[in-house]
Coordinates of C-alpha atoms in Angstrom, one line a residue:
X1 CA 41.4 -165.2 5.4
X2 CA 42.8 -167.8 7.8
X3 CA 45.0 -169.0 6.1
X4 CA 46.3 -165.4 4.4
X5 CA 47.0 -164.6 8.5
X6 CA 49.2 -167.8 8.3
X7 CA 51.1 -166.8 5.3
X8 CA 51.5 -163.5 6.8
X9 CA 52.8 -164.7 10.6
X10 CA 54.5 -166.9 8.7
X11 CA 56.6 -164.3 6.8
X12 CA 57.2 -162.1 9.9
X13 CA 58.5 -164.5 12.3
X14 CA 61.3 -165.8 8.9
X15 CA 62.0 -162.2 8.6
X16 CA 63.2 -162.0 12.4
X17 CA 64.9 -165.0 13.0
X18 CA 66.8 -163.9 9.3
X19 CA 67.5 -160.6 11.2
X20 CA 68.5 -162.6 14.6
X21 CA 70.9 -164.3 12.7
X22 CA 72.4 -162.3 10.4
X23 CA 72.5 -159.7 13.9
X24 CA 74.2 -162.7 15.9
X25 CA 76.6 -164.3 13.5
X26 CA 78.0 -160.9 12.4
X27 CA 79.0 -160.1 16.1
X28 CA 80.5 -163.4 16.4
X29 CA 83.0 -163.0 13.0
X30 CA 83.2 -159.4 13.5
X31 CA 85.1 -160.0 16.4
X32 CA 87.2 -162.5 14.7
X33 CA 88.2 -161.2 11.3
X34 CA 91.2 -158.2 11.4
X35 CA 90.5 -157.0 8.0
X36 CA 89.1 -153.8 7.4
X37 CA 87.1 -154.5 4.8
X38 CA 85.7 -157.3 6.0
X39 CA 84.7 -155.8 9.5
X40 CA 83.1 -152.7 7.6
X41 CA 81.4 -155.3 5.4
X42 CA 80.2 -156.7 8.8
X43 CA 79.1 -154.0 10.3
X44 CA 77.1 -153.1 7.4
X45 CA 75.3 -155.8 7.4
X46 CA 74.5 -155.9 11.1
X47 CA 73.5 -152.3 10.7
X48 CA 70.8 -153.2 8.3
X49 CA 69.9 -156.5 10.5
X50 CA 69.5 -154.1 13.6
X51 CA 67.1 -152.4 11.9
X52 CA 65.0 -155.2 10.4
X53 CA 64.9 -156.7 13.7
X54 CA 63.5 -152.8 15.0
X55 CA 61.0 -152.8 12.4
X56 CA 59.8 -156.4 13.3
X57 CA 59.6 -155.1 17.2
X58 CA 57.5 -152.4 16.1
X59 CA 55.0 -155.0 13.9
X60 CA 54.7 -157.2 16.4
X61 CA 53.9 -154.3 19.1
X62 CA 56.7 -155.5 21.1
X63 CA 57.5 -151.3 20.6
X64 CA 55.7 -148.6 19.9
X65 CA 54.7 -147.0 16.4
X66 CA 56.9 -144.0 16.0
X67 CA 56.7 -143.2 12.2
X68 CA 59.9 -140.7 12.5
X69 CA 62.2 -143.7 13.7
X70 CA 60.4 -145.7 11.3
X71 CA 61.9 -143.6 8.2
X72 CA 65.6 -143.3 10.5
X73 CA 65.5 -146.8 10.3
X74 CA 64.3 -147.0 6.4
X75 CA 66.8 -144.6 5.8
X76 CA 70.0 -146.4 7.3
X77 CA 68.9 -149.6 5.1
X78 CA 68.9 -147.3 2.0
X79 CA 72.5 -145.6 3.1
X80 CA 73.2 -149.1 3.6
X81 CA 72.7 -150.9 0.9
X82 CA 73.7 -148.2 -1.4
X83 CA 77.2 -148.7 0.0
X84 CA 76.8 -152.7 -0.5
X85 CA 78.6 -152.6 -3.7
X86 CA 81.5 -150.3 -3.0
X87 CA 82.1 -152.6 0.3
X88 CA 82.5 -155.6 -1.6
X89 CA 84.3 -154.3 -5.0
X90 CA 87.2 -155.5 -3.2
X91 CA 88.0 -159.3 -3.6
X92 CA 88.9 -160.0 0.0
X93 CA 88.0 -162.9 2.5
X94 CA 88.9 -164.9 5.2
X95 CA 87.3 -168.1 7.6
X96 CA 85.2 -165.6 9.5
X97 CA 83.5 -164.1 6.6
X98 CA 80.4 -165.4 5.1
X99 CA 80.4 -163.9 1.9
X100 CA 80.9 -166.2 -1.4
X101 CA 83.4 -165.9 -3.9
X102 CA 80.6 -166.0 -6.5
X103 CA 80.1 -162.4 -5.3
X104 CA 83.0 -160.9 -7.3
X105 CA 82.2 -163.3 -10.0
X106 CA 78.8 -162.0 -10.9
X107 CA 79.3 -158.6 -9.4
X108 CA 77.0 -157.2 -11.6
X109 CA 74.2 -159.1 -10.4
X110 CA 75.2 -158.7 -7.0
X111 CA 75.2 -155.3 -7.4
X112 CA 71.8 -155.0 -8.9
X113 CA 70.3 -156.9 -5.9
X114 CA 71.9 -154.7 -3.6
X115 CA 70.1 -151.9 -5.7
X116 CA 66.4 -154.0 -5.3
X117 CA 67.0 -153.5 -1.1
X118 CA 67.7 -150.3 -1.7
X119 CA 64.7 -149.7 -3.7
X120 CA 62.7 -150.9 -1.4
X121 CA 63.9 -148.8 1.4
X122 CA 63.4 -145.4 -0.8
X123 CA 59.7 -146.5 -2.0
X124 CA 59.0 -147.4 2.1
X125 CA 60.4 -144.2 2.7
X126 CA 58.4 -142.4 0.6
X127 CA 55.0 -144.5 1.1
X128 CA 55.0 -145.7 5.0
X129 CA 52.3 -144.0 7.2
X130 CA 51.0 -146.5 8.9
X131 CA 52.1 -149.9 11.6
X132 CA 49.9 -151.6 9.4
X133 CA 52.2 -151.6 6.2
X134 CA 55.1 -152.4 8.7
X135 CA 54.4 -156.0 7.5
X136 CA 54.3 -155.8 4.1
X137 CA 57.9 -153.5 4.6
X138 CA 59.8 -156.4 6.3
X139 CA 58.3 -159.0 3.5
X140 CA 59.7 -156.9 0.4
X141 CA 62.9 -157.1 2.6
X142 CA 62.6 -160.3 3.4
X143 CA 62.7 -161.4 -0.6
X144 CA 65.8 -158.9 -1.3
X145 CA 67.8 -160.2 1.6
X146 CA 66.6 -163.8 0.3
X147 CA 67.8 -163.1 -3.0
X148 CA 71.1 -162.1 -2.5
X149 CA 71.8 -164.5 0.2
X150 CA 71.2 -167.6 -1.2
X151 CA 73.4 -166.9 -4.1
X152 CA 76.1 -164.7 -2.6
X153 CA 76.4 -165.9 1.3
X154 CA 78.1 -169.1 2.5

């Protein structure tokens, strides 16, 4: 059980520094980058980090357990990440921009792990009741943001 618990703290705290950084670095490029693509790329992105990073707050008790803003916040990562793929369609990059060129290489599979996040925000949508699957919630997103940024984010 101990070390379950481990495993478990473990996977929370990656999950919220992933979300700190994504949340952090895509203020900083933002900022920097003129292309309209790019910056609604960006702010994508640091929508869907904004609201990991909420999620994680409300595990860790840091706020309360509201299960309406719970499902606002599911629901942005689904609206979200269904527009993943019509963000990136267009090849376009620049130094501030972290996405890789394999991206429009193997858009297909790109595309189909934008669908697994969104996936997993529909089925948390339609299953969350509870803080205590909050956990389990920001681990499922935890692999799908994995997945797709290890291949497709420089």
């Amino acid at each position: 059980i101990l070390m379950a618990n481990i495993k478990k703290i473990f996977w929370l705290i990656s999950i919220s520094l992933i979300s700190a950084t994504m949340f952090c670095s895509s203020i900083n490029a933002h900022s920097q980058t003129e292309d309209p693509i790019i910056q609604a790329r960006m702010m994508a992105m640091k929508e869907i980090a904004q609201c990991l990073k909420t999620l994680s707050q409300i595990n860790r008790g840091m706020k309360p357990f509201d299960l309406n803003e719970i499902k606002e916040l599911l629901k942005k990562i689904e609206d979200h990440s269904a527009e993943v793929p019509d963000l990136f369609r267009i090849y376009a990059t620049d130094p501030f921009t972290e996405a890789a060129s394999e991206i429009w290489s193997n858009f297909n599979d790109f595309t189909i792990l934008a669908e697994d996040m969104k996936i997993v925000a529909s089925q948390s949508l339609s299953t969350v009741r509870t803080q205590e699957q909050i956990g389990d919630i920001i681990k499922d997103f935890g692999k799908t943001c994995k997945s797709c940024h290890s291949k497709y984010r420089n």
